CSV table of C-alpha atoms in Angstrom, one decimal:
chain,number,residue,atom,x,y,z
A,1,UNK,CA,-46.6,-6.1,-2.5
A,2,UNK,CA,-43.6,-5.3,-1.4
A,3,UNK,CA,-40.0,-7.1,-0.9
A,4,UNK,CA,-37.8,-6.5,1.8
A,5,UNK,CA,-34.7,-5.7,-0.3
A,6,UNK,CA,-36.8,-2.9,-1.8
A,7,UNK,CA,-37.7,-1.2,1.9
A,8,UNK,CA,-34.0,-1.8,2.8
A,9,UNK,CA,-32.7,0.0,-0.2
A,10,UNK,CA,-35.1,2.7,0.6
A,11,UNK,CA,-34.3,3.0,4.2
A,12,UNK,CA,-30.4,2.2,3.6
A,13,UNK,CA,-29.7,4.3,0.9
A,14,UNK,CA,-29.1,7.4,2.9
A,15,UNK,CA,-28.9,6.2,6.6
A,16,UNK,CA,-26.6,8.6,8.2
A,17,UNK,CA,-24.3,6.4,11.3
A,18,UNK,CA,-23.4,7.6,13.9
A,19,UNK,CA,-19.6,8.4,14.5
A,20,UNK,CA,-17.9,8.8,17.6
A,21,UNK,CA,-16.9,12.2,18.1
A,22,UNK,CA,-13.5,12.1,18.1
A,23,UNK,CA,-13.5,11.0,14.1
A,24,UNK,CA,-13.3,14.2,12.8
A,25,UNK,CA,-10.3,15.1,14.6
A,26,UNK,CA,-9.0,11.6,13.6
A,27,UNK,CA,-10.0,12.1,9.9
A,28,UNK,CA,-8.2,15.8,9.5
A,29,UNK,CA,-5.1,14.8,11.4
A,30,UNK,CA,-4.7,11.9,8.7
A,31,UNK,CA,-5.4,14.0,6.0
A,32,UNK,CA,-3.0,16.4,7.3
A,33,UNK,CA,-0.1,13.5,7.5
A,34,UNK,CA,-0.8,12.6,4.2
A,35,UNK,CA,-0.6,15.5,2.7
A,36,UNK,CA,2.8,16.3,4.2
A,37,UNK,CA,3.9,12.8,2.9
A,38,UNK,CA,3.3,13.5,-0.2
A,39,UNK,CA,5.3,16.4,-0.1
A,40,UNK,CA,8.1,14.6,1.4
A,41,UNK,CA,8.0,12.1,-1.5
A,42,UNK,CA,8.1,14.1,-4.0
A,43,UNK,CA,11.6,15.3,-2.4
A,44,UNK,CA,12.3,12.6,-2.2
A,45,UNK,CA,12.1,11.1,-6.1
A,46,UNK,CA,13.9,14.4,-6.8
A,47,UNK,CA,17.0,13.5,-4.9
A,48,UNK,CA,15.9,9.7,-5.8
A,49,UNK,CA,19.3,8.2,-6.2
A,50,UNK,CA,20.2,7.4,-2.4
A,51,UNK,CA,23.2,5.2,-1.0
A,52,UNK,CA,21.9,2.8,1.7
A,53,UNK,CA,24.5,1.0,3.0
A,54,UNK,CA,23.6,-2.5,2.6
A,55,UNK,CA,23.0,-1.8,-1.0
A,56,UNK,CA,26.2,-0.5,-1.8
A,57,UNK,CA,27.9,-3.3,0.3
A,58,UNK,CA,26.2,-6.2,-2.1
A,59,UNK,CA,26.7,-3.9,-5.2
A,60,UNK,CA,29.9,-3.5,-4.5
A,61,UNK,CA,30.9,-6.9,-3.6
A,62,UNK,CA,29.7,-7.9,-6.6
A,63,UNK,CA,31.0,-5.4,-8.8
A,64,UNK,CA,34.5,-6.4,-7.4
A,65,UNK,CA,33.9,-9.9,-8.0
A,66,UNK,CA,32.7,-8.8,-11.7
A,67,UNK,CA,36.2,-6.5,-12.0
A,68,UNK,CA,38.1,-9.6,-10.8
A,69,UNK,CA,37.0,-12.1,-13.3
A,70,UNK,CA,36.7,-9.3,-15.9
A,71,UNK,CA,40.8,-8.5,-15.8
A,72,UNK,CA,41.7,-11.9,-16.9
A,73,UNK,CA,39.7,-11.9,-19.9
A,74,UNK,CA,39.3,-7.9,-21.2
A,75,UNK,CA,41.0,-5.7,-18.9
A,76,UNK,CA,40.4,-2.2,-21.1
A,77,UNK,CA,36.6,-2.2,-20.8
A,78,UNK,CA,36.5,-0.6,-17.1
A,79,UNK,CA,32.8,-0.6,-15.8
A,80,UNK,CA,32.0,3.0,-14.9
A,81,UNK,CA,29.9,2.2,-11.2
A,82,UNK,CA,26.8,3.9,-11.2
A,83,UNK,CA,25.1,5.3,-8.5
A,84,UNK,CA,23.7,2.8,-6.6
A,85,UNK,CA,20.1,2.5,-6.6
A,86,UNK,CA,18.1,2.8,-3.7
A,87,UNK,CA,16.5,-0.2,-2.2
A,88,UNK,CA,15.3,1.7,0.7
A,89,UNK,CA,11.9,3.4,-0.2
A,90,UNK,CA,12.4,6.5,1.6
A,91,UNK,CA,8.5,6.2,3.0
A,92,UNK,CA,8.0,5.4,6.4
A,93,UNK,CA,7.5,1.5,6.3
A,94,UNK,CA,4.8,2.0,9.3
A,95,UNK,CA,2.5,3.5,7.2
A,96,UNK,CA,-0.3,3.3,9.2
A,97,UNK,CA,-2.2,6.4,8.3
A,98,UNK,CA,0.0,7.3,5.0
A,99,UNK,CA,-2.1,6.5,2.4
A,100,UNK,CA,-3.7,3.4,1.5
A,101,UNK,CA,-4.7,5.4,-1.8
A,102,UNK,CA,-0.9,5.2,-2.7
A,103,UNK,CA,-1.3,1.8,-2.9
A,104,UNK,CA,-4.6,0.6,-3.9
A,105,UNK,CA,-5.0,3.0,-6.6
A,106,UNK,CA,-2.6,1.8,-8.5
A,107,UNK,CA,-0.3,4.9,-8.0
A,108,UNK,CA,1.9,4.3,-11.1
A,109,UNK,CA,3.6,7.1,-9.4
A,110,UNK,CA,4.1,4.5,-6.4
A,111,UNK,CA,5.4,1.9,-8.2
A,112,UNK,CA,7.6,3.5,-10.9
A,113,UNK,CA,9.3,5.8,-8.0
A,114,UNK,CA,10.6,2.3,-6.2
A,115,UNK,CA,11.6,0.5,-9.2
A,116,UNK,CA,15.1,1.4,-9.8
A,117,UNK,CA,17.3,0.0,-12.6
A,118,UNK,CA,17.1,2.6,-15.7
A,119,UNK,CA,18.3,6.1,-16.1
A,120,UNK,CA,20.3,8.4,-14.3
A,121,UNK,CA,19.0,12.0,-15.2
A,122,UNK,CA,17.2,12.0,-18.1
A,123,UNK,CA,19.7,10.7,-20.8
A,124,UNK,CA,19.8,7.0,-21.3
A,125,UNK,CA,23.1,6.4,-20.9
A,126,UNK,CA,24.5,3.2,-20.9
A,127,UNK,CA,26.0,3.2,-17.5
A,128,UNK,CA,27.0,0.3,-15.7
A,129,UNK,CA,27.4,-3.3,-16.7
A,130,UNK,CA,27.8,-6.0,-14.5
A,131,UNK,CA,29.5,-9.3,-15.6
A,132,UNK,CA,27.6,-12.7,-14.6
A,133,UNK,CA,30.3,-15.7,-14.7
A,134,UNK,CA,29.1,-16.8,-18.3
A,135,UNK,CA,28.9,-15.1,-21.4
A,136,UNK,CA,25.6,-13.7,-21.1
A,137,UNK,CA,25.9,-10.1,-18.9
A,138,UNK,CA,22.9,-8.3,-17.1
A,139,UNK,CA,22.6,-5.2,-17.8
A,140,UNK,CA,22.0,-2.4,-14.8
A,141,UNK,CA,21.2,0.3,-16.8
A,142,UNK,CA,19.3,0.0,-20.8
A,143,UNK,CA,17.9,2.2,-23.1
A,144,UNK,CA,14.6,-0.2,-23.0
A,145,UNK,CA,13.5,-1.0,-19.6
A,146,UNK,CA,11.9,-4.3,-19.9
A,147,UNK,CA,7.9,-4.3,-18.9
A,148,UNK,CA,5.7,-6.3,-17.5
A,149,UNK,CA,2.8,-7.1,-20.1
A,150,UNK,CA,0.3,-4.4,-20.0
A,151,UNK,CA,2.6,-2.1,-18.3
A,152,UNK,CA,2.8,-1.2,-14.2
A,153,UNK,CA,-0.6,-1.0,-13.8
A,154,UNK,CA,-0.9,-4.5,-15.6
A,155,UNK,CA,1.4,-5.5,-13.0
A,156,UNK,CA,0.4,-3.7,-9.7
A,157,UNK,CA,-2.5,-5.8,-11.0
A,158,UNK,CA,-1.3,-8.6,-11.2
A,159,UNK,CA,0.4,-8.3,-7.5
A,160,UNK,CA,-2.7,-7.6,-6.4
A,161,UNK,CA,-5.1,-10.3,-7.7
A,162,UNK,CA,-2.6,-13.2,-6.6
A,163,UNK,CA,-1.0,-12.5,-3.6
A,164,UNK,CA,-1.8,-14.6,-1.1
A,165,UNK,CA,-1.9,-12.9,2.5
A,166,UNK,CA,-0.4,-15.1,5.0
A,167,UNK,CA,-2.9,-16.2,7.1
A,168,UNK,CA,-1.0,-15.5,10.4
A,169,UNK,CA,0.0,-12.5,9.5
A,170,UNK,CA,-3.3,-11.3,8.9
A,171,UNK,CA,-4.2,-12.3,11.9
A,172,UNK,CA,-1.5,-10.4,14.0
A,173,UNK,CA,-2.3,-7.1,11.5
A,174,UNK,CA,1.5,-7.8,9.8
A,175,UNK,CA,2.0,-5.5,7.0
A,176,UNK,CA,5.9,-4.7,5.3
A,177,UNK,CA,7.1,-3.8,2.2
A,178,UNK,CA,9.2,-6.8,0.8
A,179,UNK,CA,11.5,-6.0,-2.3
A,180,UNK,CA,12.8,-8.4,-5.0
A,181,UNK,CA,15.3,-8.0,-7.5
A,182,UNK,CA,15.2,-10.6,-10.2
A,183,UNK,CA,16.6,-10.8,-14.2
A,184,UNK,CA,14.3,-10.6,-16.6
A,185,UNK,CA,15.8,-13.1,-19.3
A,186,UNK,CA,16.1,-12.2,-22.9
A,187,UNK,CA,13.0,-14.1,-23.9
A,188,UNK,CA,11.1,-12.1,-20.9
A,189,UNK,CA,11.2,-15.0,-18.5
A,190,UNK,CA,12.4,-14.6,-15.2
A,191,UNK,CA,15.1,-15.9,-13.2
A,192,UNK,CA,17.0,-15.6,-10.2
A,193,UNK,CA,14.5,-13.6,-7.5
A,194,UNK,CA,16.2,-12.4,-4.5
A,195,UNK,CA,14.7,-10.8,-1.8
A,196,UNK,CA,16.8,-7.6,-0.8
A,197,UNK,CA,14.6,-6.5,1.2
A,198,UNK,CA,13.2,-8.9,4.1
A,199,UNK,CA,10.2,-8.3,6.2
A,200,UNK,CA,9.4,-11.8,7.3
A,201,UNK,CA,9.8,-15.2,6.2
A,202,UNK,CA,6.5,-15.7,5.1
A,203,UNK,CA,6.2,-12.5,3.1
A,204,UNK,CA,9.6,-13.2,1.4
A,205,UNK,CA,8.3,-16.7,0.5
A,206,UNK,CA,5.4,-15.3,-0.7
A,207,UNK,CA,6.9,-12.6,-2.6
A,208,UNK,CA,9.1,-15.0,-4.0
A,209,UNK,CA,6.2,-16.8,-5.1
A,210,UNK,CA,4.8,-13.9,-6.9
A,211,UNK,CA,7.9,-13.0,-8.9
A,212,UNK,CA,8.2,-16.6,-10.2
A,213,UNK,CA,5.1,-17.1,-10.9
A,214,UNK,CA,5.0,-13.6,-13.2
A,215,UNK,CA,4.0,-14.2,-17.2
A,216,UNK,CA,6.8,-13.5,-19.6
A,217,UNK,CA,8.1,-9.8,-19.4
A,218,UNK,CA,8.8,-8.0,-22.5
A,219,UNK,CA,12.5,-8.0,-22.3
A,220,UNK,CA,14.7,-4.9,-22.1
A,221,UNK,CA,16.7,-3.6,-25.1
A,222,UNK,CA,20.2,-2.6,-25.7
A,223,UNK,CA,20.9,-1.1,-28.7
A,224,UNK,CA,18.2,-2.3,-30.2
A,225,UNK,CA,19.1,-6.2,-29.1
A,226,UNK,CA,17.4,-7.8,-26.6
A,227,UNK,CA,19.3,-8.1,-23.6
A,228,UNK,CA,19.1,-9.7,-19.7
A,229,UNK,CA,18.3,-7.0,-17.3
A,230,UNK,CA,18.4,-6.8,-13.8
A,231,UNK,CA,15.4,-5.3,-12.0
A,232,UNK,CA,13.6,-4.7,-8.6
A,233,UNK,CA,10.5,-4.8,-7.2
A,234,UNK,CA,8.4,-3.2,-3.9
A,235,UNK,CA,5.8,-5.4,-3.1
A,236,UNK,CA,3.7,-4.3,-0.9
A,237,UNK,CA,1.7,-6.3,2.5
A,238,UNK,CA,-1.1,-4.2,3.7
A,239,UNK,CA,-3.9,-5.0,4.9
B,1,UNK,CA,-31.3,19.0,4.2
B,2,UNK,CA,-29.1,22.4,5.4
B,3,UNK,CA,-30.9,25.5,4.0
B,4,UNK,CA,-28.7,27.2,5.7
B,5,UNK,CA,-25.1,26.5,4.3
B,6,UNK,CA,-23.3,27.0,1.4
B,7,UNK,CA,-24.8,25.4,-1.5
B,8,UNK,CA,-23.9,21.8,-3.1
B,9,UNK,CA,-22.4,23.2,-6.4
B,10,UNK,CA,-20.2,25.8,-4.2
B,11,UNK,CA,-19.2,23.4,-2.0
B,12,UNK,CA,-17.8,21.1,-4.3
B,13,UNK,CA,-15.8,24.5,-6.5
B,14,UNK,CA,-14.2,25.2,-3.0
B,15,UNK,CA,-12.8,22.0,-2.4
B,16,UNK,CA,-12.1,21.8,-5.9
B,17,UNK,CA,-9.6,25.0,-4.5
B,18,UNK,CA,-8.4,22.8,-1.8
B,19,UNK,CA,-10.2,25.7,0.4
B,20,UNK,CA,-9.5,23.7,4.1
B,21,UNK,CA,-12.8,25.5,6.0
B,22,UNK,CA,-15.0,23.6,2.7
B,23,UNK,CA,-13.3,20.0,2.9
B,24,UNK,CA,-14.3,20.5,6.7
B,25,UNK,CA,-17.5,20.9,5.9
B,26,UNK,CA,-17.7,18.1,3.1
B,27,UNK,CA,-16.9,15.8,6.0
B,28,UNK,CA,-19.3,17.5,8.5
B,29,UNK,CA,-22.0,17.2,5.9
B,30,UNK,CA,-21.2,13.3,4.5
B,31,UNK,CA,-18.7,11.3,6.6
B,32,UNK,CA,-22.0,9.9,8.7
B,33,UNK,CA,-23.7,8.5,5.4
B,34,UNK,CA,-20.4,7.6,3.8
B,35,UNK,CA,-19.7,5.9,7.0
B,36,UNK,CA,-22.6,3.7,6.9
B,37,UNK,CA,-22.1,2.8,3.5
B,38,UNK,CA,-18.9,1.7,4.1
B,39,UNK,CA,-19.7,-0.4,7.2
B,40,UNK,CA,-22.9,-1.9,5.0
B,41,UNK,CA,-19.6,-2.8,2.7
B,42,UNK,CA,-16.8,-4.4,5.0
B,43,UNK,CA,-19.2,-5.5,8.4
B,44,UNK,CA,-17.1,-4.1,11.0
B,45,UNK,CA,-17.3,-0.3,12.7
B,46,UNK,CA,-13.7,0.5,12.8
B,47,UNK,CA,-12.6,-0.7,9.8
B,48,UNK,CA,-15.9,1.0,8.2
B,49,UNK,CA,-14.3,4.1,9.6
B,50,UNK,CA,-10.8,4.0,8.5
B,51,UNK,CA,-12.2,3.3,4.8
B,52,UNK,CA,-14.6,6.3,5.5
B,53,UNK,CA,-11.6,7.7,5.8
B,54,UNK,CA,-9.9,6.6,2.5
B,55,UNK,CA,-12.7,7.1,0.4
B,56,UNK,CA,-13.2,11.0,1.9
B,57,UNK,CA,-9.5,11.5,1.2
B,58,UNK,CA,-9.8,10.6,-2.4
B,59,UNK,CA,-13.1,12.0,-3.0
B,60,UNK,CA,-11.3,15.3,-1.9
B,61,UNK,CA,-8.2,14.4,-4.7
B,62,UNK,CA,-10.5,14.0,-7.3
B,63,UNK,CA,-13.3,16.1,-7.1
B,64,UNK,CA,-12.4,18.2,-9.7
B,65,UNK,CA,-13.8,15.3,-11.8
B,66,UNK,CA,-17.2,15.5,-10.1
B,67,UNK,CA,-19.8,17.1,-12.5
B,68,UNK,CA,-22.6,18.6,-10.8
B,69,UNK,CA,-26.1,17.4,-12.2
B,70,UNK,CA,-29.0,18.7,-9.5
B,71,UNK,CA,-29.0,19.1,-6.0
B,72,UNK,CA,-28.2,15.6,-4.1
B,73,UNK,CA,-25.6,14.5,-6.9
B,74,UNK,CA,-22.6,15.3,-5.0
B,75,UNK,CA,-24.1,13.2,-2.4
B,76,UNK,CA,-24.7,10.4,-5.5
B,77,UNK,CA,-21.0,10.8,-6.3
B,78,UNK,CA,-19.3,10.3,-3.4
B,79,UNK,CA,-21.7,7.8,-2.4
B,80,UNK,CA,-20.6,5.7,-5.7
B,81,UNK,CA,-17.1,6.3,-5.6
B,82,UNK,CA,-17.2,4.9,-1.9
B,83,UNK,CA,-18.9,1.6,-3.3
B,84,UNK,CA,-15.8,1.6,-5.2
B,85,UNK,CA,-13.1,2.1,-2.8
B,86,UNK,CA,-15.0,-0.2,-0.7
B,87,UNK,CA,-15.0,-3.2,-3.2
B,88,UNK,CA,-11.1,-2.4,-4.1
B,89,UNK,CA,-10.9,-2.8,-0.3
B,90,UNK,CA,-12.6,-6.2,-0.1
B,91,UNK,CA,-10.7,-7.5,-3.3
B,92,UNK,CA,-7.5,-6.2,-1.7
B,93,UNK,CA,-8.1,-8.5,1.2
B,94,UNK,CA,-8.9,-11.2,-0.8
B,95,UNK,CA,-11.8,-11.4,1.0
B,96,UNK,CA,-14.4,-10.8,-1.8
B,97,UNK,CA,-12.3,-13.7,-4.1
B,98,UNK,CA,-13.0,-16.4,-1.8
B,99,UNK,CA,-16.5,-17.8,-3.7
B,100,UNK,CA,-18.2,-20.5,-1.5
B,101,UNK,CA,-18.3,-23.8,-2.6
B,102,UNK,CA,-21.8,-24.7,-1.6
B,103,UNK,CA,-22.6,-23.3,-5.3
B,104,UNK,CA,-24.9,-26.3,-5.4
B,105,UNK,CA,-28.2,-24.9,-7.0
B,106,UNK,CA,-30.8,-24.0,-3.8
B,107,UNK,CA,-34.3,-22.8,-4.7
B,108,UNK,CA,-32.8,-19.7,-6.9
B,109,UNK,CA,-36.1,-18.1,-6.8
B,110,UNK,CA,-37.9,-17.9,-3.5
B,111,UNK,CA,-41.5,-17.1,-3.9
B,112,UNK,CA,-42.1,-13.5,-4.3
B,113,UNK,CA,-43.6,-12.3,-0.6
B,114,UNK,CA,-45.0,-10.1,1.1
B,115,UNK,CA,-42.3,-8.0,3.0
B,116,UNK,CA,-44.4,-5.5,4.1
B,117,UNK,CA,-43.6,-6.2,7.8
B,118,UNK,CA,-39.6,-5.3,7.1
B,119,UNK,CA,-40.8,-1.7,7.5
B,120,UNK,CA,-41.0,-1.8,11.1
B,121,UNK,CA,-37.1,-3.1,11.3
B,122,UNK,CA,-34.7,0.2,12.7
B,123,UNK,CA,-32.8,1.3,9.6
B,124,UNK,CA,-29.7,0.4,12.4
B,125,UNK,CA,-31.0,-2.5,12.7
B,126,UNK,CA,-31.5,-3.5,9.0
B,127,UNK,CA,-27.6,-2.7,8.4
B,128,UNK,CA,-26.4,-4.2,11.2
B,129,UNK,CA,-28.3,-7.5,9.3
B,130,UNK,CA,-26.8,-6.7,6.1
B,131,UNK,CA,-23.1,-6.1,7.9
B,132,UNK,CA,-23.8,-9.6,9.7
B,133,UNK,CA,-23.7,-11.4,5.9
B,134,UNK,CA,-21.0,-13.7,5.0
B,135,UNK,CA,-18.4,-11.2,3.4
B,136,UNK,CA,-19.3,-12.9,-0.3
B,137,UNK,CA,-23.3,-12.9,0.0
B,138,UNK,CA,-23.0,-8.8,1.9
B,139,UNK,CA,-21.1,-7.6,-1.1
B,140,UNK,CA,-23.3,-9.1,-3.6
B,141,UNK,CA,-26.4,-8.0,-2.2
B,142,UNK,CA,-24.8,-4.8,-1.3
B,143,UNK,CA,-24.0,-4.2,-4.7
B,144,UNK,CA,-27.0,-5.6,-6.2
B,145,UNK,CA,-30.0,-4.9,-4.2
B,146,UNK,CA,-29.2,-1.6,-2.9
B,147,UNK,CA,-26.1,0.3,-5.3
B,148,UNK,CA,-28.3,-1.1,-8.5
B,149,UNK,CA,-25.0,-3.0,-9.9
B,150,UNK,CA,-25.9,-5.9,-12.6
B,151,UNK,CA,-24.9,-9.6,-12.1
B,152,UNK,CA,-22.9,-8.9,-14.9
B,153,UNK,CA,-20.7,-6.2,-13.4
B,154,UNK,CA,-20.5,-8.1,-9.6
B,155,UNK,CA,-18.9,-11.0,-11.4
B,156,UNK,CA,-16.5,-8.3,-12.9
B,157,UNK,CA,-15.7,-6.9,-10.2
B,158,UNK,CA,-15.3,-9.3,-7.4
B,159,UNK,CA,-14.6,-12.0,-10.0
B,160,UNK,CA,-17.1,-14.9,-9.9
B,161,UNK,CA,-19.6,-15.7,-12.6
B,162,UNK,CA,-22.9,-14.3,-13.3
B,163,UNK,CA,-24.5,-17.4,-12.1
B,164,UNK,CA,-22.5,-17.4,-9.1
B,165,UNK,CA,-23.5,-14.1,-8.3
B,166,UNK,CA,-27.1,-14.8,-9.0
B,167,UNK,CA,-27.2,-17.6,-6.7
B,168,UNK,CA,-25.2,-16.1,-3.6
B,169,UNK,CA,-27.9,-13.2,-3.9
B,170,UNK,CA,-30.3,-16.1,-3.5
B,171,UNK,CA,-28.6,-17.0,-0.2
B,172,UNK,CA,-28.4,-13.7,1.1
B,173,UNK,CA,-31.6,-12.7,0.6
B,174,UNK,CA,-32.7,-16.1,2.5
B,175,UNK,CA,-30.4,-15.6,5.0
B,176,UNK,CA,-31.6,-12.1,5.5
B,177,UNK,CA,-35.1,-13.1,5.7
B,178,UNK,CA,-34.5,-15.7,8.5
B,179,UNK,CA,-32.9,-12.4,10.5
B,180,UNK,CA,-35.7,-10.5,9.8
B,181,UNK,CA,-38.3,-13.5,11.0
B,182,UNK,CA,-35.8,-13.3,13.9
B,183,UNK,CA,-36.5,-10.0,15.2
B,184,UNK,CA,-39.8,-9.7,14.5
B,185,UNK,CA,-40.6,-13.0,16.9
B,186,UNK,CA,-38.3,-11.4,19.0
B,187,UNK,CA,-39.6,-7.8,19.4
B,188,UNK,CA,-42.9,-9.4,19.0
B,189,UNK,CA,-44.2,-7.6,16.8
């Protein structure tokens, strides 16, 4: 006697499908374009600190309004202004046929890349400080990054087990790269997400969503004290 | 299989060397049964393709971690990590989460019959059956009936429970046996 699911493993198992002819072309140009983005990233991360305009407009709008209320109260500590982070992954955002694998595999590489906050060349230097209007500063740059639980992967993770895809998006094959900057509090909450970079309303919302719905971080460290810290976030839409 | 060509284990060291004429060949030789597994996965031809695609791509990353065992286990290998890039796939889109809520316990266990008569069904046509699933009942019997995954690991890995999963692979196996009923009236045989 004999089941079905047994004679379609045995049949299925190594069924060979057709594929149109064109495929292989298809298949080698993408591998091709892939491995010349990767190239171009690595390039990229080398040079990684970038100025894109709208970046350095907010940061320096609000650097001005930091040096403004600053001058009243301590006017000797001058913040040194680091180089703006980029926002602005340098990767094309149509990414049609560059690399899923960047994503779904949890490229750490990815993901650390487009986080900015932390170092400038290898030495932690305290760099830049920016004053919010209350006693309680957020720092740009710290010697201890603050984490996500479990780490990047933990939170790629994360990102990926709860996003929800907006459903008409889906349907019209939307995809974009939304990024969030928020301040990871000094008990590793999280506060004030901001979208920096927009796709579309609904992928803001729902990156918003994401961000604020994020356990407790492990908080960043100054000197050995816990302090707030300002980070960013890529999040990626693809389908 | 091809006599004729280089063998398995040198296959694999050349692409291992990034040598372009082998990776070539690795497609020539497996993109047509890595396609159908792929479509047996996701149910739809083009998107079977482009995750073809995918899962050739990283399978040429990483074979340096394939370990050759016998002829046919490179073949075994790529076959497994497409399963895998296939589920991530599914779980990406959210699609695998969505567990049906008609968990209501159905007959579990169908009598045990004889399916003989499946073995005139067009291996084509059998996966076009299997592609035809429900996104939650294809993966599960996917996974279970044909890649030999436990209930234990398809609740892992598409997150549901054990139970869940044993009772979705009820339902596909019922549904599947109504398609096969189907075209067996139908081709009249």
């Amino acid at each position: 006697m004999k089941q079905f699911e047994d004679i379609f493993k045995e049949r299925l198992e190594g069924y060979e499908m057709k594929l149109p002819a064109s495929d292989r072309d298809a298949f080698l140009n993408r591998k091709a374009t892939r491995e010349r983005y990767a190239r171009r990233r690595r390039t990229y991360i080398n040079i990684a600190v970038g100025i894109p305009a709208a970046a350095a407009i907010i940061m320096g709008i609000m650097l001005s309004i930091s040096l403004l209320s600053k001058q009243e109260g301590a006017p000797s500590e001058q913040p040194l202004i680091a180089d703006v982070p980029k926002t602005e992954s340098p990767a094309p955002i149509t990414v049609d046929d560059a690399d899923i694998e960047e994503d779904i595999m949890a490229s750490t590489e990815g993901v650390i890349d487009d986080i900015w906050v932390e170092f400038i060349d290898d030495d932690l230097e305290y760099i830049t400080r920016e004053q919010m209007p209350d006693e309680n500063e957020v720092s740009m740059v710290v010697e201890d990054a603050p984490e996500f639980p479990g780490g990047t992967n933990a939170l790629l993770e994360y990102l990926r087990k709860n996003m929800i895809y907006p459903d008409s998006c889906r349907d019209n094959n939307i995809q974009g790269r939304v990024i969030v900057t928020f301040i990871v509090e000094k008990d590793g909450s999280i506060t004030g997400p901001v979208v920096v970079k927009s796709v579309n309303r609904l992928f803001d919302a729902e990156a918003l969503r994401l961000v604020s719905n994020m356990p407790k971080w492990k908080p960043g460290k100054q000197k050995g004290e816990v302090c707030r810290v300002k980070y960013s976030i890529p999040i990626n839409f693809r389908l | 299989m091809r006599t004729d060509s280089i063998s398995e284990i040198d296959l694999a060291l050349k692409c291992v060397r990034k040598d372009q004429k082998a990776q070539g060949e690795l497609y020539t030789r497996y993109a047509g049964r890595l396609y159908a597994v792929c479509f047996r996965y996701i149910g739809n031809k083009e998107e079977a393709q482009d995750l073809m695609h995918d899962a050739m791509i990283k399978a040429m990353d990483s074979i340096r971690l394939f370990h050759y065992s016998g002829e046919g286990s490179l073949y075994a290998w790529l076959r497994r990590l497409t399963v895998n890039v296939s589920i991530d796939r599914l779980r990406e889109k959210g699609k695998a989460q969505i567990v049906p809520l008609d968990l209501t316990m159905e007959p579990a266990v169908s009598e045990p019959q004889d399916d003989e008569d499946a073995d005139n069904i067009p291996a084509q046509v059998m996966l076009d059956m299997v592609a035809s699933l429900p996104d939650v009942r294809r993966t599960v019997f996917n996974m279970y009936c044909i890649d030999g995954f436990s209930h234990k690991e398809i609740a892992e890995a598409i997150n549901i429970t054990e139970k869940g999963s044993a009772s979705i692979l009820a339902k596909s196996r019922a549904q599947l046996r109504n398609a096969i009923n189907e075209y067996l009236k139908r081709t009249g045989r």
